[in-house]
Each structure stands twice: as C-alpha cells, then as structure tokens.
Amino acid sequence: MAEEIKMEIKRAPFVAVMVDETTDVANMAQLSLVLRYVTATGVKECFVKFVDVTSGRRADDLAALIFHFFEEYECSLDKVVAQCYDGAAVMASGLNGVQAKVKEKVPMALFIHCYAHRLNLVLTQGVSKLKECKVFFANLSGLAAFFSRSPKRTQLLDDLCKQRLPHVAPTQWQYT
C-alpha cells in the first residue's frame, strides 16, 4: 500500500498533509499522518501511519518529522499546498509553531485549522449549556465501563446482543 501511495504522490500535482497528535490508552503520544492529494479520478485522502512522538513534541521535532515524512513518501515540497492541524499552539502558532516551520521551507503550504477540532469545540460549548446533553454524554461514557467491569454483565451482554461494547478508552470529547 505504501508503494502505491508513493506512486500516486509522484503523479499528483498537489498534496496536503494533515497531522494530529493524541495520547493513546498506554499514555504514549502518537502523531497520525494523513496525505490528501489529487489523482486522475479526483481527490484522495490516505491515512499513512502513526508515529510515536513521546520523546519529542516540540514544534522543531514535529516539523522535522513532517519533512522526513515527505521524503519517505517521495513528495516534492513544491507540490505541498496545504497543511492542516488542530489549534494547539505548538501546531498552529504562526510565529514558532509547526505551521510556521513548514511555511519557512514551503511558502505555498497554507495552514488550515482542522474542522473536526472546530466541530468538537462547537459541540463542547453547546453541550456545556444543556443539562440533558451533559447527562446523555455522561451516561454514554459510563455504559461501556459499566459492562466491562463485571464478568457477569459482560456475559449478559454477550448472551443478549451477541456483541461486546468497545473497551473504555479516554476520548477527546469534552462535554462538561
């Protein structure tokens, strides 16, 4: 699959990179790297990989990782027209953030704030004002924990639904 993406990137006239950092359930910081590019059949978006960034989450470290990513996927910097991150200062700052570091080498790479993060902010603000929503999300978050913490309840769920709920994991959703 990586070789196919490399070939498509070589033929693509325009490429954008989307990067997001999160901490997984093992408390490891990881960066997700996604490429979005133009093909003969339209725009294609491909998740490429996760990279462990526990040891270096400064703007210089992350920008260097992005440039290494471009090299690894044989993406010429003159094709890069956009970069998309969340609003964290280390990523979005126009002075010393990742977007500024990328823009130094790739002046045409416009910064675009991730709309999924904007949606999360809008929902967070909206939900924080509505008691019913707070209760709903609290119950939703507690449902998987309720079943997973008891072998009897897990077995009951298996018997009735023939399916298990996903394991409880911290999420980015903020509703209080």
Short mmCIF file of C-alpha atoms in Angstrom, two decimals:
data_model
loop_
_atom_site.label_atom_id
_atom_site.label_comp_id
_atom_site.label_asym_id
_atom_site.label_seq_id
_atom_site.Cartn_x
_atom_site.Cartn_y
_atom_site.Cartn_z
CA MET A 1 0.00 0.00 0.00
CA ALA A 2 2.84 2.43 0.83
CA GLU A 3 4.36 1.89 -2.61
CA GLU A 4 1.01 2.59 -4.28
CA ILE A 5 0.67 5.83 -2.31
CA LYS A 6 4.22 6.84 -3.29
CA MET A 7 3.40 6.32 -6.96
CA GLU A 8 0.21 8.36 -6.66
CA ILE A 9 2.09 11.14 -4.86
CA LYS A 10 4.70 11.26 -7.64
CA ARG A 11 1.92 11.79 -10.21
CA ALA A 12 -0.12 14.19 -8.06
CA PRO A 13 0.12 17.88 -8.92
CA PHE A 14 -0.95 18.97 -5.40
CA VAL A 15 -0.53 17.46 -1.93
CA ALA A 16 -1.73 18.43 1.54
CA VAL A 17 -0.62 16.99 4.86
CA MET A 18 -2.89 16.53 7.87
CA VAL A 19 -1.35 15.82 11.25
CA ASP A 20 -2.90 15.27 14.65
CA GLU A 21 -1.31 14.33 17.95
CA THR A 22 -3.06 12.27 20.59
CA THR A 23 -2.19 10.21 23.63
CA ASP A 24 -3.25 6.58 23.43
CA VAL A 25 -4.51 4.33 26.25
CA ALA A 26 -0.93 3.30 27.06
CA ASN A 27 -0.10 7.00 27.66
CA MET A 28 2.10 7.15 24.55
CA ALA A 29 1.99 10.31 22.47
CA GLN A 30 1.45 9.50 18.83
CA LEU A 31 1.12 11.52 15.66
CA SER A 32 -1.27 10.46 12.93
CA LEU A 33 -0.11 11.38 9.44
CA VAL A 34 -2.55 11.70 6.54
CA LEU A 35 -1.94 12.77 2.95
CA ARG A 36 -4.58 14.33 0.74
CA TYR A 37 -3.75 14.64 -2.94
CA VAL A 38 -5.18 15.00 -6.42
CA THR A 39 -5.39 11.95 -8.71
CA ALA A 40 -6.80 11.48 -12.21
CA THR A 41 -10.10 10.36 -10.66
CA GLY A 42 -10.38 13.10 -8.03
CA VAL A 43 -9.12 13.97 -4.56
CA LYS A 44 -7.84 11.09 -2.44
CA GLU A 45 -7.17 11.05 1.29
CA CYS A 46 -4.98 8.33 2.80
CA PHE A 47 -4.08 7.66 6.41
CA VAL A 48 -0.43 6.70 6.19
CA LYS A 49 0.79 5.90 9.69
CA PHE A 50 1.11 6.64 13.38
CA VAL A 51 4.47 7.82 14.71
CA ASP A 52 5.50 7.69 18.38
CA VAL A 53 6.38 11.22 19.48
CA THR A 54 6.62 10.64 23.20
CA SER A 55 10.24 11.77 23.27
CA GLY A 56 9.79 14.95 21.21
CA ARG A 57 6.66 17.05 20.92
CA ARG A 58 8.22 20.46 20.32
CA ALA A 59 7.49 22.34 17.10
CA ASP A 60 11.02 21.73 15.75
CA ASP A 61 10.71 17.98 16.37
CA LEU A 62 7.27 17.71 14.77
CA ALA A 63 8.21 19.84 11.75
CA ALA A 64 11.32 17.69 11.20
CA LEU A 65 9.14 14.61 11.38
CA ILE A 66 6.78 16.04 8.75
CA PHE A 67 9.69 16.82 6.41
CA HIS A 68 11.03 13.29 6.94
CA PHE A 69 7.54 12.03 6.11
CA PHE A 70 7.59 13.98 2.83
CA GLU A 71 11.00 12.49 1.97
CA GLU A 72 9.88 8.97 2.87
CA TYR A 73 6.87 9.28 0.54
CA GLU A 74 8.95 10.98 -2.15
CA CYS A 75 6.76 14.07 -2.07
CA SER A 76 8.41 17.06 -3.67
CA LEU A 77 7.95 20.12 -1.45
CA ASP A 78 6.83 22.23 -4.42
CA LYS A 79 3.66 20.09 -4.59
CA VAL A 80 2.65 20.83 -0.99
CA VAL A 81 -0.15 23.41 -0.99
CA ALA A 82 -1.76 22.91 2.44
CA GLN A 83 -1.11 21.81 6.00
CA CYS A 84 -3.87 21.00 8.44
CA TYR A 85 -3.53 20.80 12.24
CA ASP A 86 -5.56 21.43 15.37
CA GLY A 87 -5.41 24.74 17.19
CA ALA A 88 -2.75 23.80 19.74
CA ALA A 89 -0.06 26.48 19.95
CA VAL A 90 2.74 24.04 19.13
CA MET A 91 0.97 23.23 15.85
CA ALA A 92 -0.90 26.38 14.81
CA SER A 93 1.28 29.25 16.01
CA GLY A 94 2.27 31.46 13.10
CA LEU A 95 5.45 32.51 14.90
CA ASN A 96 7.10 29.35 16.21
CA GLY A 97 4.59 26.57 15.63
CA VAL A 98 4.81 23.66 13.23
CA GLN A 99 2.86 25.57 10.60
CA ALA A 100 5.45 28.39 10.68
CA LYS A 101 8.35 25.92 10.46
CA VAL A 102 6.75 24.20 7.45
CA LYS A 103 5.93 27.55 5.83
CA GLU A 104 9.62 28.58 6.06
CA LYS A 105 10.55 25.76 3.65
CA VAL A 106 7.22 25.53 1.80
CA PRO A 107 5.81 29.06 1.41
CA MET A 108 2.79 27.84 -0.60
CA ALA A 109 1.62 25.47 2.17
CA LEU A 110 -1.43 27.28 3.53
CA PHE A 111 -2.40 26.49 7.10
CA ILE A 112 -5.96 25.25 7.57
CA HIS A 113 -7.40 24.70 11.04
CA CYS A 114 -8.84 21.18 11.33
CA TYR A 115 -12.61 21.40 11.03
CA ALA A 116 -13.12 18.25 13.11
CA HIS A 117 -11.50 20.09 16.01
CA ARG A 118 -13.65 23.14 15.35
CA LEU A 119 -16.73 20.92 15.39
CA ASN A 120 -15.59 19.45 18.70
CA LEU A 121 -15.21 22.97 20.13
CA VAL A 122 -18.67 23.98 18.93
CA LEU A 123 -20.24 20.82 20.35
CA THR A 124 -18.35 21.22 23.61
CA GLN A 125 -19.66 24.75 24.04
CA GLY A 126 -23.20 23.75 23.07
CA VAL A 127 -23.33 20.69 25.27
CA SER A 128 -21.91 22.54 28.26
CA LYS A 129 -25.05 24.71 28.29
CA LEU A 130 -27.63 21.91 28.10
CA LYS A 131 -28.20 19.72 31.16
CA GLU A 132 -29.82 16.96 29.08
CA CYS A 133 -26.75 16.73 26.85
CA LYS A 134 -24.38 16.58 29.82
CA VAL A 135 -26.39 13.69 31.27
CA PHE A 136 -26.56 11.89 27.90
CA PHE A 137 -22.79 12.01 27.31
CA ALA A 138 -22.02 11.07 30.91
CA ASN A 139 -24.30 8.03 30.58
CA LEU A 140 -22.85 7.14 27.20
CA SER A 141 -19.30 7.28 28.57
CA GLY A 142 -20.27 5.18 31.59
CA LEU A 143 -22.12 2.47 29.66
CA ALA A 144 -19.04 0.64 28.36
CA ALA A 145 -17.34 0.94 31.74
CA PHE A 146 -20.40 -0.50 33.48
CA PHE A 147 -20.41 -3.66 31.35
CA SER A 148 -16.65 -4.13 31.08
CA ARG A 149 -16.01 -4.05 34.83
CA SER A 150 -18.12 -7.11 35.61
CA PRO A 151 -17.73 -10.58 34.07
CA LYS A 152 -21.42 -11.30 34.77
CA ARG A 153 -22.58 -8.14 32.99
CA THR A 154 -20.19 -8.83 30.09
CA GLN A 155 -21.60 -12.35 29.75
CA LEU A 156 -25.17 -10.99 29.86
CA LEU A 157 -24.35 -8.55 27.09
CA ASP A 158 -22.75 -11.37 25.06
CA ASP A 159 -25.83 -13.57 25.52
CA LEU A 160 -28.39 -10.88 24.70
CA CYS A 161 -26.65 -8.91 21.96
CA LYS A 162 -24.04 -11.36 20.64
CA GLN A 163 -21.68 -8.42 20.66
CA ARG A 164 -19.42 -6.60 23.09
CA LEU A 165 -19.07 -2.88 23.59
CA PRO A 166 -15.65 -1.40 22.78
CA HIS A 167 -13.18 -1.16 25.65
CA VAL A 168 -13.31 2.03 27.65
CA ALA A 169 -10.69 4.49 26.44
CA PRO A 170 -10.18 8.17 27.06
CA THR A 171 -11.55 10.35 24.28
CA GLN A 172 -11.09 13.88 23.07
CA TRP A 173 -14.81 14.66 23.57
CA GLN A 174 -15.30 17.16 26.32
CA TYR A 175 -18.84 17.68 27.47
CA THR A 176 -18.69 19.18 30.97
#
